[in-house]
Amino acid sequence: MNKKKQSGIAEFNISAYDQAEFNDLLFENMPDYAFVKDENFKIVKANSAFLSMYPVDIRNKVIGFNTLEDYKPDEAELFLAMDKIAFEQGYSETVETITFPDLRIRTLLTRKKRFETIDGRTYILGIATDVTEREELIEQLRKSNDDLDQFAYMASHDLKAPLTAISKLVSWIDEDYRDELPAGAIENFELIKCRINRMTLLLNDMLTYSRVNQTPHEKEEFSFKELVLEQFDIICINKEFNLSCCELIVSLQKDAIAIVLRNLLANAIKHHHLEHGNIDVTIEEQKGFYSIKVTDDGPGIDPQYSSKIFEMFQTLKPRDQQEGSGIGLAICKKIANHYAGDITLVDQPNGTSFLVTWPSVPTHSLHSKGLNNET
């Protein structure tokens, strides 16, 4: 017995004549603007959605015409350019903002595909999807993110001045009157200093976080091991930790990856349950990206917190027990994502291990004007 019938799936057979009717049915009822052009750029077929762009009184001048006279010269030139690419290379794709013949302004994602009929004639099939709302939402989100970044930058930058003044004032009082202060007051002064240091760290991290999208870093060739050792020397003070790192000459955004490594190494030391330990940093070059792993032999992180730790202001311990801004891993995540990479927590029985993936080749936006591809 036929397996499809056994499974309850009915076979759907379409004769040659029915196939044409079925194709017309699909073409006519799709919500996108669909059309077919010949080698003279004349429209030979269009669905109802496409024809609805035109006022009723001129719809009889669509089929058999190129309709370019209805568009502005720059829009008409864009249509022709993408038509030519589709005819020459087999496919073209573009995001375009155009004024419809009925004077509506819309943003379209238009794909054009070359095909040949049985008699050898060449045409292009065009499918235009209205992405106006999507593009507007993306632009609003981009503006909102830019505004938030600017706010974070201004807030953290403007707060540093009064915080510095407070720090100096506390230091002066402590230096001038320490011998006259009772033990409780001295203890409170130490707490104030601790809070000032925490606030300074928080503001510095907020500045770094807000600048990620505004500070592009060019790729440069350097020794990965030397960079790791430099970052380790900056943060490993008065603690006994052993660091191992493999050697590899890489081509990366050095300043950006340095921030990521510094935060991961600092976390490995700061959150270790002992004053000594081991940290292992490895890097492998794979097809199209680098795979970087930072592993320590500390207490580890419960898997239930694997996603939470990358959120802003998240710490696994109260700040009175563990100093930190709670932004370090969020900075790592934002930087990695900004350069089309990622960072994840590796599930393992002991210790903590973070995996950073970072592209080794340039990435290109798929939303550029005139993206084309030979098919």
XYZ file of C-alpha atoms in Angstrom:
375
model
C 0.000 0.000 0.000
C 1.168 3.552 -0.740
C 2.989 5.011 2.288
C 1.258 8.381 1.886
C -2.161 6.713 1.955
C -1.125 4.676 4.964
C -0.206 7.846 6.824
C -3.508 9.483 5.892
C -1.925 12.035 3.520
C -3.841 12.343 0.256
C -1.822 12.680 -2.945
C -2.326 15.904 -4.886
C -1.883 15.417 -8.632
C -2.252 18.317 -11.028
C -2.506 17.804 -14.773
C -0.548 20.002 -17.143
C -3.619 22.121 -17.800
C -4.558 22.324 -14.109
C -0.966 23.232 -13.213
C -1.216 26.476 -15.183
C -4.522 27.310 -13.494
C -3.058 26.488 -10.091
C -0.036 28.734 -10.733
C -2.340 31.558 -11.810
C -4.359 31.059 -8.635
C -1.252 31.390 -6.464
C 0.052 34.356 -8.455
C -3.242 36.219 -8.332
C -3.961 35.743 -4.640
C -0.579 36.383 -3.064
C -0.610 39.543 -0.894
C 2.706 40.790 -2.313
C 2.987 42.847 -5.494
C 3.795 40.285 -8.220
C 4.655 40.979 -11.838
C 6.457 39.539 -14.875
C 8.568 41.610 -17.269
C 9.973 40.773 -20.694
C 13.434 41.671 -22.007
C 12.115 45.096 -23.078
C 11.190 45.759 -19.434
C 7.478 45.711 -20.282
C 5.044 44.218 -17.808
C 3.373 41.182 -19.378
C 1.635 39.888 -16.247
C 0.643 41.381 -12.893
C -1.556 40.333 -9.981
C -4.382 42.321 -8.415
C -2.203 43.644 -5.609
C 0.231 45.114 -8.148
C -2.563 46.634 -10.253
C -4.148 48.153 -7.131
C -1.183 50.536 -6.911
C -2.538 52.337 -9.971
C -5.665 54.505 -10.152
C -8.571 52.664 -11.767
C -8.608 54.867 -14.843
C -5.030 53.958 -15.859
C -4.883 50.249 -14.977
C -5.443 49.387 -18.624
C -2.045 50.972 -19.326
C -0.036 48.625 -17.130
C 0.080 45.317 -19.012
C 2.169 45.798 -22.137
C 3.862 48.936 -20.814
C 6.982 49.573 -18.738
C 5.057 52.117 -16.554
C 8.289 53.968 -15.765
C 6.759 57.262 -16.833
C 4.678 57.077 -13.640
C 7.776 57.286 -11.426
C 10.398 59.880 -10.645
C 13.582 59.646 -12.772
C 15.726 58.307 -9.904
C 13.138 55.647 -9.043
C 12.780 54.666 -12.696
C 16.561 54.354 -12.984
C 16.647 52.096 -9.910
C 13.956 49.867 -11.400
C 15.887 49.524 -14.647
C 19.194 48.912 -12.866
C 17.757 46.058 -10.801
C 15.908 44.665 -13.836
C 19.178 44.562 -15.760
C 20.982 42.814 -12.905
C 18.211 40.223 -12.734
C 18.372 39.590 -16.483
C 22.186 39.448 -16.532
C 22.932 37.597 -13.275
C 19.715 35.714 -12.643
C 18.617 37.466 -9.442
C 18.484 40.872 -7.795
C 17.238 42.143 -4.464
C 16.811 45.638 -3.101
C 15.046 47.656 -0.420
C 13.569 50.755 -2.032
C 11.365 53.633 -0.939
C 9.105 54.636 -3.801
C 6.097 56.818 -4.518
C 3.251 54.702 -5.862
C 1.231 55.984 -8.833
C -1.595 56.678 -6.343
C 0.906 58.943 -4.487
C 1.390 56.656 -1.469
C 5.012 56.459 -0.281
C 6.022 52.920 0.656
C 9.181 50.922 1.356
C 9.437 47.665 -0.601
C 11.701 44.642 -0.439
C 11.808 43.667 -4.106
C 13.231 40.390 -5.427
C 13.552 39.678 -9.125
C 14.265 36.243 -10.593
C 15.101 35.396 -14.189
C 13.356 32.456 -15.880
C 12.866 31.040 -19.371
C 9.737 29.673 -21.007
C 9.565 26.485 -23.085
C 9.932 28.504 -26.300
C 13.220 30.023 -25.028
C 11.983 33.487 -24.136
C 13.510 35.155 -21.071
C 11.531 36.993 -18.429
C 11.916 38.146 -14.851
C 9.461 37.434 -12.058
C 9.250 40.259 -9.539
C 7.896 39.925 -5.993
C 7.712 43.146 -3.966
C 6.882 42.916 -0.253
C 5.671 46.037 1.555
C 8.037 46.455 4.540
C 7.120 50.049 5.356
C 5.897 49.328 8.886
C 8.836 47.022 9.555
C 11.383 49.592 8.432
C 9.655 52.318 10.433
C 9.730 50.150 13.557
C 13.406 49.347 12.968
C 14.174 53.045 12.583
C 12.210 53.884 15.749
C 14.041 51.153 17.636
C 17.388 52.379 16.320
C 16.586 55.944 17.375
C 15.406 54.734 20.781
C 18.624 52.756 21.280
C 20.703 55.745 20.185
C 18.813 57.992 22.615
C 19.342 55.512 25.445
C 23.045 55.216 24.662
C 23.350 58.999 24.555
C 21.483 59.308 27.855
C 23.710 56.696 29.498
C 26.804 58.480 28.194
C 25.687 61.929 29.368
C 24.455 60.673 32.734
C 27.578 58.690 33.535
C 29.892 61.404 32.194
C 28.164 64.252 34.073
C 27.991 62.264 37.311
C 31.736 61.625 37.383
C 32.581 65.246 38.240
C 30.522 65.503 41.486
C 31.570 61.957 42.421
C 35.228 62.940 42.080
C 34.575 65.998 44.245
C 32.920 63.836 46.926
C 35.847 61.421 46.830
C 38.339 64.243 47.349
C 36.285 65.755 50.164
C 36.078 62.424 52.000
C 39.824 61.904 51.592
C 40.594 65.375 52.963
C 38.364 64.865 56.014
C 39.857 61.427 56.599
C 43.421 62.764 56.358
C 42.843 65.866 58.530
C 40.606 64.461 61.248
C 41.206 60.705 61.297
C 42.888 60.814 64.730
C 39.956 62.751 66.196
C 37.184 60.537 64.776
C 35.631 57.730 66.810
C 36.024 54.160 65.572
C 32.447 54.070 64.257
C 32.988 57.188 62.146
C 36.214 55.778 60.666
C 34.353 52.595 59.749
C 31.636 54.671 58.064
C 34.279 56.617 56.142
C 35.660 53.335 54.838
C 32.158 52.347 53.708
C 31.790 55.709 51.931
C 35.093 55.143 50.122
C 33.933 51.666 49.136
C 30.679 53.062 47.737
C 32.546 55.786 45.863
C 34.807 53.183 44.240
C 31.750 51.091 43.320
C 30.006 54.130 41.810
C 33.136 55.061 39.858
C 33.348 51.528 38.476
C 29.657 51.604 37.565
C 29.964 54.943 35.743
C 33.070 53.811 33.852
C 31.301 50.620 32.774
C 28.205 52.579 31.741
C 30.395 54.824 29.604
C 31.992 51.791 27.981
C 28.581 50.193 27.381
C 27.125 53.356 25.816
C 30.108 53.781 23.490
C 30.086 50.278 21.988
C 28.016 51.243 18.936
C 29.716 54.621 18.558
C 33.347 53.537 18.589
C 34.244 51.431 15.556
C 37.491 49.499 15.738
C 39.417 48.486 12.657
C 40.899 45.026 12.366
C 44.609 44.699 12.956
C 47.052 41.826 13.108
C 48.537 41.002 16.508
C 49.612 38.219 18.856
C 46.590 36.931 20.741
C 48.747 35.570 23.565
C 50.457 38.927 24.104
C 47.092 40.678 24.308
C 45.813 38.161 26.882
C 48.954 38.577 29.001
C 48.624 42.375 28.866
C 45.043 42.249 30.116
C 45.961 39.697 32.793
C 48.774 41.905 34.107
C 46.362 44.843 34.389
C 43.853 43.063 36.637
C 45.758 40.327 38.506
C 47.150 42.286 41.453
C 48.052 40.774 44.836
C 46.569 37.411 43.892
C 48.222 34.165 42.864
C 46.663 32.916 39.636
C 48.273 30.836 36.924
C 47.410 31.751 33.351
C 47.885 29.546 30.301
C 47.217 30.780 26.788
C 47.959 29.419 23.331
C 49.773 31.485 20.723
C 48.094 32.590 17.503
C 48.540 35.580 15.213
C 45.045 36.923 14.619
C 43.331 39.680 12.659
C 40.707 41.216 14.939
C 39.410 44.497 16.347
C 42.117 44.602 19.022
C 40.689 47.282 21.331
C 37.230 45.702 21.317
C 38.407 42.148 22.001
C 40.718 43.497 24.730
C 37.683 44.828 26.652
C 35.978 41.435 26.377
C 39.071 39.537 27.546
C 39.723 41.950 30.409
C 36.179 41.530 31.724
C 36.261 37.730 31.442
C 39.644 37.470 33.158
C 38.529 39.886 35.880
C 35.411 37.782 36.477
C 37.470 34.606 36.722
C 39.651 36.178 39.445
C 36.994 38.210 41.258
C 34.462 35.378 41.571
C 36.955 32.655 42.450
C 36.373 31.125 45.876
C 40.125 31.108 46.613
C 42.926 33.645 46.487
C 44.678 31.444 43.941
C 43.582 29.426 40.934
C 44.097 28.591 37.268
C 42.793 30.290 34.143
C 43.083 28.810 30.659
C 42.511 30.868 27.510
C 42.339 29.146 24.121
C 41.634 30.338 20.602
C 40.949 28.399 17.414
C 40.475 29.737 13.921
C 37.596 27.989 12.212
C 35.832 28.630 8.938
C 34.829 32.292 9.024
C 35.287 32.903 12.738
C 37.518 32.615 15.798
C 36.467 30.510 18.761
C 37.815 31.899 22.065
C 37.330 30.106 25.373
C 38.147 31.472 28.846
C 38.004 28.767 31.529
C 38.720 28.870 35.266
C 38.630 26.360 38.139
C 36.418 28.465 40.370
C 33.049 27.582 41.936
C 31.200 27.711 38.620
C 27.807 29.166 37.717
C 24.505 27.345 38.044
C 23.114 26.701 34.497
C 19.807 28.330 35.497
C 21.634 31.669 35.466
C 23.271 31.116 32.050
C 21.197 33.797 30.315
C 20.568 36.098 33.289
C 24.261 36.816 33.838
C 24.438 38.728 30.532
C 21.733 41.202 31.585
C 22.483 44.703 32.860
C 23.161 45.135 36.610
C 22.932 41.396 37.337
C 25.153 39.886 40.019
C 24.963 36.430 41.590
C 26.051 37.768 44.992
C 25.035 40.907 46.926
C 27.365 43.813 46.151
C 28.347 44.034 49.804
C 29.827 40.548 49.404
C 31.252 41.011 45.906
C 32.230 44.362 44.412
C 31.188 44.928 40.824
C 28.951 46.999 38.582
C 26.930 44.091 37.221
C 27.591 45.357 33.677
C 30.804 43.503 32.753
C 29.218 40.533 30.970
C 26.561 42.784 29.411
C 29.421 44.819 27.913
C 31.031 41.622 26.579
C 27.724 40.544 25.039
C 27.049 43.913 23.433
C 30.555 44.186 21.984
C 30.498 40.625 20.597
C 27.047 41.147 19.072
C 28.126 44.498 17.619
C 30.813 42.706 15.596
C 28.397 39.883 14.591
C 29.785 37.511 17.219
C 28.404 36.099 20.449
C 29.323 34.976 23.960
C 27.796 32.065 25.852
C 28.322 30.206 29.098
C 29.620 26.679 28.479
C 27.923 23.994 30.531
C 30.550 21.969 32.399
C 30.741 20.061 35.719
C 33.464 22.177 37.366
C 34.627 25.771 37.091
C 33.346 28.388 34.671
C 33.932 28.582 30.935
C 32.836 31.291 28.499
C 32.882 30.781 24.736
C 33.304 33.829 22.516
C 32.735 33.539 18.773
C 34.116 36.371 16.647
C 34.017 36.669 12.831
C 37.369 36.487 11.105
C 36.006 37.871 7.825
C 34.052 41.105 7.207
C 30.269 40.842 7.473
C 27.934 42.657 5.087
C 24.375 43.815 5.617
C 21.749 41.966 3.613
C 19.657 45.144 3.496
C 21.970 47.137 1.260
C 20.680 48.778 -1.859
C 21.247 46.584 -4.868
C 22.160 43.269 -3.251
C 22.418 40.725 -6.030
C 23.309 37.086 -6.327
C 23.981 34.777 -9.234
C 21.659 31.777 -9.101
